[in-house]
Tab-separated table of C-alpha atoms in Angstrom:
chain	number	residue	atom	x	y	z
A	781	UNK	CA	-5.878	21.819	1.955
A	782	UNK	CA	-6.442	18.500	0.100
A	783	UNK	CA	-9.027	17.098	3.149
A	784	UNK	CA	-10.794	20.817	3.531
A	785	UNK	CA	-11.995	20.222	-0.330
A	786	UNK	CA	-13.066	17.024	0.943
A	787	UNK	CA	-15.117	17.584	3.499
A	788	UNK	CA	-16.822	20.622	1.824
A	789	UNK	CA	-17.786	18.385	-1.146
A	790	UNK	CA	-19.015	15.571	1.220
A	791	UNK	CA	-17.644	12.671	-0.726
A	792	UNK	CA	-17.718	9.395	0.880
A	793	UNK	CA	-14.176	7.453	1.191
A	794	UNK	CA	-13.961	5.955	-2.288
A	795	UNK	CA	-14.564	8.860	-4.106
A	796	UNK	CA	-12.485	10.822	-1.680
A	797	UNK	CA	-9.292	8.745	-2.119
A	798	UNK	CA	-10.378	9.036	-5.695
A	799	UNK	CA	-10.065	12.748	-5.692
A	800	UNK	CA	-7.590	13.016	-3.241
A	801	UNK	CA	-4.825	11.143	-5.449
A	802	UNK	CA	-6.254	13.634	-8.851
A	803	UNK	CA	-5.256	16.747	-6.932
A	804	UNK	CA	-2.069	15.462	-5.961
A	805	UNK	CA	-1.429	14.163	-9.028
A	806	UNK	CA	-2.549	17.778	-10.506
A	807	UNK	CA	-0.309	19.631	-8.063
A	808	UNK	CA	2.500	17.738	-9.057
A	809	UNK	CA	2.072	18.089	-12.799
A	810	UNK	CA	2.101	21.672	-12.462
A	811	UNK	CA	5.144	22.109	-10.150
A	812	UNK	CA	6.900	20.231	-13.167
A	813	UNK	CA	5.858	22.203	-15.375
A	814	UNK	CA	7.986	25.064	-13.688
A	815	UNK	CA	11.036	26.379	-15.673
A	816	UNK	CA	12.934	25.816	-11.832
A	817	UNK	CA	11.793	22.052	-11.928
A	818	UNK	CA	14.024	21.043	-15.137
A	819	UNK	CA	17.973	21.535	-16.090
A	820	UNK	CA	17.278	23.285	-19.186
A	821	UNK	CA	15.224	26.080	-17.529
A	822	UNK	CA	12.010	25.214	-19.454
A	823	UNK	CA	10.291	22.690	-17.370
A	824	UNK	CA	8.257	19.483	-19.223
A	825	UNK	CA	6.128	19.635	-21.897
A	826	UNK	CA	2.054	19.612	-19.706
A	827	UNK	CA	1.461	15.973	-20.869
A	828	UNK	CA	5.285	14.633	-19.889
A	829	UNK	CA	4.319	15.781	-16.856
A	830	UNK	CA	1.033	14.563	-15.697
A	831	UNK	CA	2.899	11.469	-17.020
A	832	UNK	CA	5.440	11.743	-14.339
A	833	UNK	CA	3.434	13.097	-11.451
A	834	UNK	CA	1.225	10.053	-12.109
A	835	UNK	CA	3.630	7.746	-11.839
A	836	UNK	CA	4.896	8.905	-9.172
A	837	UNK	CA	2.543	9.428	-6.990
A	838	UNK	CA	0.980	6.222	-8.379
A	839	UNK	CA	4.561	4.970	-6.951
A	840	UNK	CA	5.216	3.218	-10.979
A	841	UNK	CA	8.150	4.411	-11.808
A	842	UNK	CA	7.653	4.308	-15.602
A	843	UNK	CA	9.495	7.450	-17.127
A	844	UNK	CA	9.209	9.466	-20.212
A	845	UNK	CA	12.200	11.226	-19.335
A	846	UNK	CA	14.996	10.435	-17.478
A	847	UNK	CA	15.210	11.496	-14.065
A	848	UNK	CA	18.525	11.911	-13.204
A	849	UNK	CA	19.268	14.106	-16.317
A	850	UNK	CA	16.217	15.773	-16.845
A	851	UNK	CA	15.224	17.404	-13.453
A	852	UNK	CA	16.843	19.360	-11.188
A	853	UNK	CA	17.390	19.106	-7.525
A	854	UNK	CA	13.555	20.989	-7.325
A	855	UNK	CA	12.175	18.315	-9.704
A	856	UNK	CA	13.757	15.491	-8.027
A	857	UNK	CA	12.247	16.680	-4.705
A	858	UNK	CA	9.385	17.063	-6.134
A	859	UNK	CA	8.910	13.435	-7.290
A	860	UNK	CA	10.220	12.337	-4.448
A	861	UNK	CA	7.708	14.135	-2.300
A	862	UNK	CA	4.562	12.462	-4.534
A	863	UNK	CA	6.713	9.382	-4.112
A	864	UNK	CA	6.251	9.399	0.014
A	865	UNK	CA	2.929	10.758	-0.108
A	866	UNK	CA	1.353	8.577	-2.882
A	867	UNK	CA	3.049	5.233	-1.214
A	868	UNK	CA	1.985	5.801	2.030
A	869	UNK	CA	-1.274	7.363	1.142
A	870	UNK	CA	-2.491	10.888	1.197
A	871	UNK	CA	-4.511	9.914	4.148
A	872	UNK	CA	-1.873	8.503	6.088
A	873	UNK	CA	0.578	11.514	5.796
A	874	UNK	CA	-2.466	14.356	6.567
A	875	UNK	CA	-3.119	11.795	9.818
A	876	UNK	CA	0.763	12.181	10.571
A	877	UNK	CA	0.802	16.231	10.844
A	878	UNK	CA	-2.457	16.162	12.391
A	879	UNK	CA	-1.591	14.507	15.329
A	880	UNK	CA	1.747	16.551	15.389
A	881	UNK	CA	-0.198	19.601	15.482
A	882	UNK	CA	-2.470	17.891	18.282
A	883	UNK	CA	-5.572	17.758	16.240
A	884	UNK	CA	-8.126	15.482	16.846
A	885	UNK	CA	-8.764	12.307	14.411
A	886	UNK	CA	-12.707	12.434	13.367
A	887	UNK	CA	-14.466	9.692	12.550
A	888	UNK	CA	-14.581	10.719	8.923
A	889	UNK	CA	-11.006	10.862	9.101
A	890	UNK	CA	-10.741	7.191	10.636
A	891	UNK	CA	-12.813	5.774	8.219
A	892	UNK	CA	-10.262	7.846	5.368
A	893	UNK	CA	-7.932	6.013	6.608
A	894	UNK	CA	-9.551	2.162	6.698
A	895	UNK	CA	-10.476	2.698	3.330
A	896	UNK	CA	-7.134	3.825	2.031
A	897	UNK	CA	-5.295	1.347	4.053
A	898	UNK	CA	-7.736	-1.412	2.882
A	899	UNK	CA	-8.572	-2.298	6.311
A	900	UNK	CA	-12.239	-3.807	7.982
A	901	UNK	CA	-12.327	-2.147	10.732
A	902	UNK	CA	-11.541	1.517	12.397
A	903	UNK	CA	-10.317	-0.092	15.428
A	904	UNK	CA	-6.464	0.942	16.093
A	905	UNK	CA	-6.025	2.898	13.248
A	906	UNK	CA	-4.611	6.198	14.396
A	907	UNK	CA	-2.117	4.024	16.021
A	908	UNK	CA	-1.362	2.153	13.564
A	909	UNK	CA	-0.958	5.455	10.880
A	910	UNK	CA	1.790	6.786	13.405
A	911	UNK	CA	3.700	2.875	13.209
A	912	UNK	CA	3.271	3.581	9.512
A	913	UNK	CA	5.237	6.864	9.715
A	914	UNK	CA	7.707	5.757	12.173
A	915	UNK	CA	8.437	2.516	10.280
A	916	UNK	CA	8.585	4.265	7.089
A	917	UNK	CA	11.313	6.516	7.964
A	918	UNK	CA	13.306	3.774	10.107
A	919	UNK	CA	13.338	1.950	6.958
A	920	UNK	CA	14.067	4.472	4.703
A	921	UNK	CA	16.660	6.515	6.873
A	922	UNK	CA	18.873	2.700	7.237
A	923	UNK	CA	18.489	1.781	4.033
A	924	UNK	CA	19.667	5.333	2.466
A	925	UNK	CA	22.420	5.308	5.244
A	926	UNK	CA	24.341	1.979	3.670
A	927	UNK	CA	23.458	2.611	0.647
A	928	UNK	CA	24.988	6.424	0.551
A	929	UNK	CA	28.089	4.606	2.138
A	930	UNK	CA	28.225	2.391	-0.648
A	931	UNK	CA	27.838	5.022	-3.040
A	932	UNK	CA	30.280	7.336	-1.154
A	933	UNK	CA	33.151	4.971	-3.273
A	934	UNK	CA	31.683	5.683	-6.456
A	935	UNK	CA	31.045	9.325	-6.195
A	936	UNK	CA	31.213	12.547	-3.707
A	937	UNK	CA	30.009	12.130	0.061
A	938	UNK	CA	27.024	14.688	-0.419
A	939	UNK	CA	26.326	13.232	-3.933
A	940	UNK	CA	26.310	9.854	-2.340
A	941	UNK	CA	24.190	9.935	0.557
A	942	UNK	CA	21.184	12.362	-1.567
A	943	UNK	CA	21.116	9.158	-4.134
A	944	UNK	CA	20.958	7.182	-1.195
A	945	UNK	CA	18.110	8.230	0.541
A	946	UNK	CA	16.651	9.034	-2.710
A	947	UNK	CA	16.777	5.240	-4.052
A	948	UNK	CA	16.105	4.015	-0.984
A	949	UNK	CA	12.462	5.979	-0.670
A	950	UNK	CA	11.730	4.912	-4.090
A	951	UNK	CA	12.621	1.571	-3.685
A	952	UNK	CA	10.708	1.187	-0.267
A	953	UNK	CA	7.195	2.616	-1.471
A	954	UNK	CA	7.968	0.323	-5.000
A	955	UNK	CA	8.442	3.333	-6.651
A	956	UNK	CA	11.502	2.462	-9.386
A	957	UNK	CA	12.755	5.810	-10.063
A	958	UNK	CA	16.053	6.370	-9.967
A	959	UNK	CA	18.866	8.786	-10.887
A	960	UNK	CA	21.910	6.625	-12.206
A	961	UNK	CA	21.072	8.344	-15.864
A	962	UNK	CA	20.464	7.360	-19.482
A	963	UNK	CA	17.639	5.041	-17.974
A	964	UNK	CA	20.091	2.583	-16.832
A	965	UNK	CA	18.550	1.846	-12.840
A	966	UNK	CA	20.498	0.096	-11.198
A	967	UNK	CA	22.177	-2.286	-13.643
A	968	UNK	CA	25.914	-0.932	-12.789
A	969	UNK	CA	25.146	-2.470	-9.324
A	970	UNK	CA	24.158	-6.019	-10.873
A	971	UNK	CA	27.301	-8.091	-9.095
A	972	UNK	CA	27.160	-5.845	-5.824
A	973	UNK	CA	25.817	-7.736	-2.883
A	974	UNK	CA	24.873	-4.398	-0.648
A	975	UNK	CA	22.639	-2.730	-2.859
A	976	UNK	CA	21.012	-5.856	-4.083
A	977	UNK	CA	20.569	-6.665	-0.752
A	978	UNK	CA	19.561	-3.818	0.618
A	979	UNK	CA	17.402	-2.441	-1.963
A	980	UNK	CA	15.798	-5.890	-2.080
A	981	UNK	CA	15.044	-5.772	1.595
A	982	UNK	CA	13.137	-1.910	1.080
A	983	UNK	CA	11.238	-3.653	-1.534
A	984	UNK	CA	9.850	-6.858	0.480
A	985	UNK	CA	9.431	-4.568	3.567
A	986	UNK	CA	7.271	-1.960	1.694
A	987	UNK	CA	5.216	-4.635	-0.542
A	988	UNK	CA	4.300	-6.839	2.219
A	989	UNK	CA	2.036	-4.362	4.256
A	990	UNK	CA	2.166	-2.605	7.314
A	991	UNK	CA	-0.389	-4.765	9.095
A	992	UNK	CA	1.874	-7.878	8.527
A	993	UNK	CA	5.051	-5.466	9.531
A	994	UNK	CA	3.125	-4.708	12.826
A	995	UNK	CA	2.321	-8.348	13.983
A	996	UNK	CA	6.011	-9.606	12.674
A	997	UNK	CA	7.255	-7.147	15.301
A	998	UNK	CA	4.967	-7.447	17.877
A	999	UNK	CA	4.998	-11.625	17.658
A	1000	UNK	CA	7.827	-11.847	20.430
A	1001	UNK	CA	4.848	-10.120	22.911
A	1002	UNK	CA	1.731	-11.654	21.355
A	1003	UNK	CA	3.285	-15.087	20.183
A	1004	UNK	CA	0.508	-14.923	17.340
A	1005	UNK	CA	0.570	-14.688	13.658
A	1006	UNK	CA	-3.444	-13.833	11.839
A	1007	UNK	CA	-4.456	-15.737	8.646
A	1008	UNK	CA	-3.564	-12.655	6.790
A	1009	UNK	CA	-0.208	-12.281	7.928
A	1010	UNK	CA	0.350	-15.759	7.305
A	1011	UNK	CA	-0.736	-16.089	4.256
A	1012	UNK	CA	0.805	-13.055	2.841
A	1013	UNK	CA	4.125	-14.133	4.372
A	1014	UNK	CA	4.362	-17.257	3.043
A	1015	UNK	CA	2.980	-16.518	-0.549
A	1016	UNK	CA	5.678	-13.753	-0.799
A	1017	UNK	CA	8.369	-16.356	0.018
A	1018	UNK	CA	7.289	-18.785	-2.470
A	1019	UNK	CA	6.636	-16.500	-5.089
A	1020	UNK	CA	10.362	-15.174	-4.728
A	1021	UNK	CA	11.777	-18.247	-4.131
A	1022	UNK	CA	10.039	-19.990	-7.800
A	1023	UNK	CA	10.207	-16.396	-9.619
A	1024	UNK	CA	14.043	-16.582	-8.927
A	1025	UNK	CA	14.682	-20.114	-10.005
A	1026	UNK	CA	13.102	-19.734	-12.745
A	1027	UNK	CA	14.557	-16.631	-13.850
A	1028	UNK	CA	18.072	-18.415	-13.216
A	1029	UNK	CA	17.066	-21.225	-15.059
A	1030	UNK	CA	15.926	-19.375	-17.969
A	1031	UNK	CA	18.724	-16.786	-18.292
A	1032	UNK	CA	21.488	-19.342	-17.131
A	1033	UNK	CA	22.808	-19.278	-20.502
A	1034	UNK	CA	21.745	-16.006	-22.134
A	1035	UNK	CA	24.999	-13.911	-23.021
A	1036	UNK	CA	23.126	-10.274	-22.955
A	1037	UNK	CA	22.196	-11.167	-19.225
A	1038	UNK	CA	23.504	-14.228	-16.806
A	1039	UNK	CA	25.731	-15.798	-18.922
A	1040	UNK	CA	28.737	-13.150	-18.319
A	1041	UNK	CA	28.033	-12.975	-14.448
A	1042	UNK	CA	29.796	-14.839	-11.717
A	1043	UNK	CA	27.675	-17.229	-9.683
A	1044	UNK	CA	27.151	-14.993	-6.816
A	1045	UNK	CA	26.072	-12.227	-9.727
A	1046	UNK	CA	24.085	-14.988	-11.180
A	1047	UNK	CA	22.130	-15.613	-7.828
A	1048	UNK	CA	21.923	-11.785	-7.005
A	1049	UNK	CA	20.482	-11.236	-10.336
A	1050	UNK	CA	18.041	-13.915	-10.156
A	1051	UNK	CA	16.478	-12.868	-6.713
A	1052	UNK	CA	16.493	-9.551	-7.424
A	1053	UNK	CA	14.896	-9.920	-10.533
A	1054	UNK	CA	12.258	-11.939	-9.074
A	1055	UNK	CA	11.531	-9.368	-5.822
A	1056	UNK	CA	11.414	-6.231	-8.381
A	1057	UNK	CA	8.423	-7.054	-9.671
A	1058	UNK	CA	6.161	-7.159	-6.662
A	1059	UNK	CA	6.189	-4.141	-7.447
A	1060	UNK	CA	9.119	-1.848	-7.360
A	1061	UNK	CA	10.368	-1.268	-11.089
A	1062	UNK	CA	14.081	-0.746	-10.505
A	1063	UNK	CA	16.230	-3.334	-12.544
A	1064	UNK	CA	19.859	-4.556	-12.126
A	1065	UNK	CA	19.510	-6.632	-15.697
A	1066	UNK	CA	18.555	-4.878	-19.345
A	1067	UNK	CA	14.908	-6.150	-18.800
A	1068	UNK	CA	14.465	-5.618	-22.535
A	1069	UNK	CA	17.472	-8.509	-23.102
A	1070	UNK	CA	15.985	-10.941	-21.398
A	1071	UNK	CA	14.152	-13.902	-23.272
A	1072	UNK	CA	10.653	-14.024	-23.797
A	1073	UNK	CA	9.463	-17.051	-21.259
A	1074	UNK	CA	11.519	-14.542	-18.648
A	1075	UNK	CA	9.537	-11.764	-19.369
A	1076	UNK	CA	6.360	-13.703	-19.799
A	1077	UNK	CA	6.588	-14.702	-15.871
A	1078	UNK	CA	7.405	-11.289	-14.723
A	1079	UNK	CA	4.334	-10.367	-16.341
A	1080	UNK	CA	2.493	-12.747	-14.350
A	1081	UNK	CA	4.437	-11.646	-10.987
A	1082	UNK	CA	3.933	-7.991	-11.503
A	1083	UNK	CA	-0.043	-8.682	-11.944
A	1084	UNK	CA	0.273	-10.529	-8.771
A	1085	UNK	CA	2.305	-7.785	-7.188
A	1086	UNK	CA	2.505	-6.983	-3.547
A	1087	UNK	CA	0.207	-7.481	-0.611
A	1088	UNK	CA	-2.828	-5.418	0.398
A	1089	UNK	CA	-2.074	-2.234	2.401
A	1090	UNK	CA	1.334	-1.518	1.517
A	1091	UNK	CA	3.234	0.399	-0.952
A	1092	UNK	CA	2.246	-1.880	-3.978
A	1093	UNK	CA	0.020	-2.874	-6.637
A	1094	UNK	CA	-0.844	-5.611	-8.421
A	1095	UNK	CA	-4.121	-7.987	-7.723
A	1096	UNK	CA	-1.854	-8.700	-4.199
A	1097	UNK	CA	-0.560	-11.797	-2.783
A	1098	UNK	CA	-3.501	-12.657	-0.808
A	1099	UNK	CA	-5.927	-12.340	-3.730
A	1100	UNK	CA	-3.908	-14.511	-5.841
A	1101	UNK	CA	-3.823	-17.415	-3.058
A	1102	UNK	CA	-7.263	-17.768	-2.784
A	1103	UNK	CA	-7.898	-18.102	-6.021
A	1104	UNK	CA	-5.211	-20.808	-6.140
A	1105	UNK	CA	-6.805	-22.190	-2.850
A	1106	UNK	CA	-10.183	-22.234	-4.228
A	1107	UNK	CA	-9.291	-24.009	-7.481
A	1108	UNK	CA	-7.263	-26.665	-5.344
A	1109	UNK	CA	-10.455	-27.008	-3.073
A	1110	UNK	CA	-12.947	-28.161	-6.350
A	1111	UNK	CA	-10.044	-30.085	-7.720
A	1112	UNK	CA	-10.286	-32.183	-4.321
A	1113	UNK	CA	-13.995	-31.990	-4.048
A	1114	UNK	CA	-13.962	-29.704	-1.183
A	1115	UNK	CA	-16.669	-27.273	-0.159
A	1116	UNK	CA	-14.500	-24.610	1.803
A	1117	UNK	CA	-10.784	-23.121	1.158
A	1118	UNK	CA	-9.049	-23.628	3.685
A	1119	UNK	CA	-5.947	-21.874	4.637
A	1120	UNK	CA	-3.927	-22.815	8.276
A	1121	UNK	CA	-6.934	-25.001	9.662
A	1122	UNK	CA	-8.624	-21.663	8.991
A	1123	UNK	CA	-12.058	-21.639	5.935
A	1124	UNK	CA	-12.281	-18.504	3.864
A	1125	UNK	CA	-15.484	-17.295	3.658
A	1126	UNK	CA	-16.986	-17.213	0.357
A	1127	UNK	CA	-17.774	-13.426	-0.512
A	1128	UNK	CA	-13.965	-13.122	0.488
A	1129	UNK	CA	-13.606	-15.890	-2.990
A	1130	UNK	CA	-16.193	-13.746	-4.723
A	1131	UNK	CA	-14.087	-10.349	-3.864
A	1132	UNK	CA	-10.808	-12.333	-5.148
A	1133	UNK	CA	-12.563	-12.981	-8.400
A	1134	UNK	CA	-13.684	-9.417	-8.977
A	1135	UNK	CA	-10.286	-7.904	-7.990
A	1136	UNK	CA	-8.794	-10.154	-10.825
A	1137	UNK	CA	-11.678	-10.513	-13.624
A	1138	UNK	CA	-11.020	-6.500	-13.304
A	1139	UNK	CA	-7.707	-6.013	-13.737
A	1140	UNK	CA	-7.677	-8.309	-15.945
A	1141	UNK	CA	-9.948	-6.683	-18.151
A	1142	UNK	CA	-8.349	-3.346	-17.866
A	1143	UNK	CA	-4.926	-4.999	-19.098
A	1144	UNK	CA	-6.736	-6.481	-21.730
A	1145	UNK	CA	-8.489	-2.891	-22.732
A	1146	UNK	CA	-5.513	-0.607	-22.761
A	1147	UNK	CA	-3.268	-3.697	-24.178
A	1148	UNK	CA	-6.037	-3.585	-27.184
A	1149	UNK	CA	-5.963	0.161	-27.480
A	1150	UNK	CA	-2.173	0.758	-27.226
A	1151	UNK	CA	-2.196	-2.275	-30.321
A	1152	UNK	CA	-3.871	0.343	-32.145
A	1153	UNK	CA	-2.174	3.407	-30.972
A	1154	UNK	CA	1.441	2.147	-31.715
A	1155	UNK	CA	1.048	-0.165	-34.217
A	1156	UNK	CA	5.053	-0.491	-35.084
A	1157	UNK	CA	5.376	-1.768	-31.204
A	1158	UNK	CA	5.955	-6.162	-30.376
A	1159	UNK	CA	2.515	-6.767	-28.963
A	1160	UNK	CA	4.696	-8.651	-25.569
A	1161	UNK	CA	6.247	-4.985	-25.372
A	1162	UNK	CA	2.865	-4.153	-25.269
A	1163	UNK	CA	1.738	-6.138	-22.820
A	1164	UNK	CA	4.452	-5.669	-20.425
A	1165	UNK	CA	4.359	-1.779	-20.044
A	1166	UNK	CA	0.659	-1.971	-19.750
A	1167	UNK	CA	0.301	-5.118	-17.191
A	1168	UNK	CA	4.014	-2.646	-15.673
A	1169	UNK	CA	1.328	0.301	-15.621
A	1170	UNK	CA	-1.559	-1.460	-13.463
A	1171	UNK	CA	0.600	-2.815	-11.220
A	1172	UNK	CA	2.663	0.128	-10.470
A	1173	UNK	CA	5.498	-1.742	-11.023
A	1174	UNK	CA	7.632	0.600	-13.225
A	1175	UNK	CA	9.371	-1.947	-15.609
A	1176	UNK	CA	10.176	-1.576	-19.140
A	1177	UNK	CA	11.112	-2.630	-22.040
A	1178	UNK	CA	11.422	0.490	-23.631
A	1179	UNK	CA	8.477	1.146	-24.802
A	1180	UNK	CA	7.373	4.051	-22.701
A	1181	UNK	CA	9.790	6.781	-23.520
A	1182	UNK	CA	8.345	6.338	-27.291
A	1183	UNK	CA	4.744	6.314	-26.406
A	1184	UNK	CA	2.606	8.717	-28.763
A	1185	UNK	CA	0.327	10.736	-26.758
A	1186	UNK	CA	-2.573	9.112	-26.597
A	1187	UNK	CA	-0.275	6.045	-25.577
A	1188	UNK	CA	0.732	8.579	-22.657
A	1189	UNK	CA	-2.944	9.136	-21.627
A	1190	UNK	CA	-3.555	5.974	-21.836
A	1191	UNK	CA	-0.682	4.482	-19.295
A	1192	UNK	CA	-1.809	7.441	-17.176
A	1193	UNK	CA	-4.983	6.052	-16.925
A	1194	UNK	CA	-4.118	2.521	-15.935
A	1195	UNK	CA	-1.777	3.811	-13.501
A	1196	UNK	CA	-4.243	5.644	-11.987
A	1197	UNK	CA	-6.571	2.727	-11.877
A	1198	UNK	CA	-3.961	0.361	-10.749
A	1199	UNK	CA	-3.114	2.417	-8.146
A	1200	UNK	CA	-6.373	3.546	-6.127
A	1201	UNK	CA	-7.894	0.342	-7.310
A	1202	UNK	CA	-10.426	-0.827	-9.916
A	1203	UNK	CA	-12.811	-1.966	-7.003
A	1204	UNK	CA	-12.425	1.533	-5.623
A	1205	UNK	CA	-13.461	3.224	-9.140
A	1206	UNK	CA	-16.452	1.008	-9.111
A	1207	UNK	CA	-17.650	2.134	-6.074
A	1208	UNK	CA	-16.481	5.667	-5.853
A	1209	UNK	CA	-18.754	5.665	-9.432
A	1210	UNK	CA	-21.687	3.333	-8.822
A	1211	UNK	CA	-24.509	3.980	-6.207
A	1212	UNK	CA	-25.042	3.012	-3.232
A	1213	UNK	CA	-25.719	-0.795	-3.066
A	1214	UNK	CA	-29.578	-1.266	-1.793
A	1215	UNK	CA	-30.606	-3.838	0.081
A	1216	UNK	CA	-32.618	-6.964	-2.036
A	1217	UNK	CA	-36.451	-8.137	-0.718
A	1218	UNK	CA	-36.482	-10.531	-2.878
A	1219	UNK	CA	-34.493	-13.235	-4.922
A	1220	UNK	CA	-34.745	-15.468	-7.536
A	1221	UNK	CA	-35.493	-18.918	-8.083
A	1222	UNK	CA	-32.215	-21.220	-8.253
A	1223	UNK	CA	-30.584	-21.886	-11.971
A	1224	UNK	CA	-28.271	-24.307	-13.511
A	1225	UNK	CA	-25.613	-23.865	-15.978
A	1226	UNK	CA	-22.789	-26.614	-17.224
A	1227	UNK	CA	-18.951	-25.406	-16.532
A	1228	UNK	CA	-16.034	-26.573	-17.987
């Protein structure tokens, strides 16, 4: 129904992934409004939901309510439908059941999908949508398997396997939500090696992108790795690898969260808290306990956040190395950044800037506002939900569940935006670009 509007409004892909994630996001917020969709029979307030729907199909997982409690099995389907269809993209999932209903993929349709999936070309891409779905639910369908074993000792066998599947599809599309109660995640678990392990695994395998997922398992056929993939695998591995030493480092002696751990807790803790934010938003420690140089660098991580075309936010992985690339290359004098004997053109360096310089400034913006909004709040508090918000991480340090209602509208907002992308507002808003006869004469200016 979605991609009839669409077409009938003629909307080129920007402005229909744009639209496309509103309407979702609309649907949702009234199917929570239901009396069927809550446990006391009235449904949530019209603004608590739009909150929720956002987030989740904005795959956040920042919560005004909590989920477990609040909603009833209806609900909780619910958000876990916007869940699957906002991490995968709208696009992706309409592809799916158009193919199972034999329907032909148009060309408008393809180039849907490159644009959702952040792609630069059209080449492959029906393929690659179906990998998506099959990979998706391969993932998912493990993953809630061991983990509704696991749970099967804690609480009954039906009970068990729904929270599986249900964490483990929120945790693969870096959702967060969860249904342990009293907005607790999955802190009970802190010491248990499976579902760290586990739910750490959905995380890196939905925030690295499906591209990367497609050449890993194809590489024993092709015995070839691109730039990309490269680059986005080993920037993920170094960011978790310093995130978590640091993080043990820094909360090695902090009673409210290592300190009382063993030191396999300690080291489960660590990594886990250093995968979560890229960008999934569950927690095994009280984030709001930990120390302020801890909380300062999962600020930066979550702005990083995942890689491009998967179930994540953030700036991405890729964006971030070239920006550290290109400030190694002026350090050394060099012209070109080069990555794996490989130079990175320089409108990809100009792109990298613009993705940052504007989620930067949107932090910045609603950080600002939100100062003003709730003044009694720590400005760091501040900062975290909102930098949480455009990154669709879904940490928290509290703050959300007190938010006044303009601070609602406000993280609603910079979920959206951190979701279908700054860069994509610009253009779904701006005009077409037109091509330059003419330019100007060369300028200086002194830097630094």
């Amino acid at each position: 129904m979605i991609q009839k509007i669409m077409e009938k409004l003629h909307l080129d892909p920007p402005k229909t992934l744009v639209l496309g994630f509103a309407l979702i996001i609309l649907l949702g917020t009234t199917l929570l409004t239901l009396p069927s969709a809550t446990v006391n029979g009235q449904g949530l307030p019209w603004l608590d939901a739009l909150f929720t729907a956002t987030s989740a199909t904005c795959v956040t997982g920042l919560v005004v309510v909590d989920t477990g409690t609040t909603f009833t099995l209806f609900g909780q389907l619910v958000i876990l439908a916007l869940i699957q269809v906002g991490g995968l993209g709208f696009m992706t999932v309409a592809t799916f059941f158009a193919l199972l209903i034999r329907k032909r993929i148009s060309l408008r349709e393809r180039l849907l999908l490159q644009e959702s999936l952040n792609l630069v070309s059209i080449e492959g891409i029906v393929r690659l949508a179906k990998m998506i779905i099959i990979f998706s639910a391969l993932a998912e369908a493990i993953g809630g398997l061991i983990l509704g074993l696991r749970f099967s000792f804690d609480m009954p066998l039906g009970k068990a396997f729904y929270f599986g599947i249900f964490h483990a599809i929120s945790n693969f599309n870096n959702a967060g939500f969860d249904l342990m109660g009293d907005f607790s995640s999955l802190t009970r678990y802190v010491e248990d090696p499976v579902v760290n392990l586990v739910v750490c695994s959905l995380i890196v395998l939905g925030g690295i992108g499906f591209i990367v997922v497609s050449e890993v398992y194809e590489y024993r056929r092709t015995h070839r790795l691109s730039l990309h993939t490269k680059v986005v695998l080993s920037t993920t591995a170094a960011l978790i690898a310093v995130g978590a030493v640091l993080i043990f480092l820094l909360e090695y002696t902090n009673p409210k969260t290592l300190q009382p751990l063993s030191p396999l807790g300690k080291v489960l803790a660590s990594l886990y808290q250093s995968i979560t934010p890229r960008t999934a938003g569950s927690n095994t420690l009280n984030i709001g306990d930990m120390r302020q140089s801890s909380l300062f660098l999962i600020i930066v991580l979550m702005f990083i956040g995942a890689s491009p075309g998967s179930t994540g936010g953030g700036i991405k992985t890729t964006t971030f190395a070239t920006l550290i690339g290109a400030v190694i290359a002026q350090i050394r004098g060099k012209e070109d950044v080069i990555f794996y004997r490989q130079r990175i053109l320089p409108h990809m360096i100009y792109k990298s800037l613009t993705v940052t310089i504007s989620g930067l400034f949107v932090v910045m913006a609603v950080t600002m506002a939100l100062s003003i909004t709730e003044a009694g709040a720590e400005f760091q508090m501040i900062l975290f939900e909102v930098t949480s918000a455009f990154a669709t991480t879904g940490l928290s340090m509290g703050l959300t569940p007190m938010l006044s209602p303009i601070g609602k509208i406000l993280i609603v907002l910079t979920m959206f935006a951190g979701r279908v992308g700054p860069l994509t507002i610009a253009f779904a808003l701006a005009q077409r670009k037109q091509k330059e006869y003419y330019r100007y004469p060369k300028g200086k200016i002194m830097i630094g």
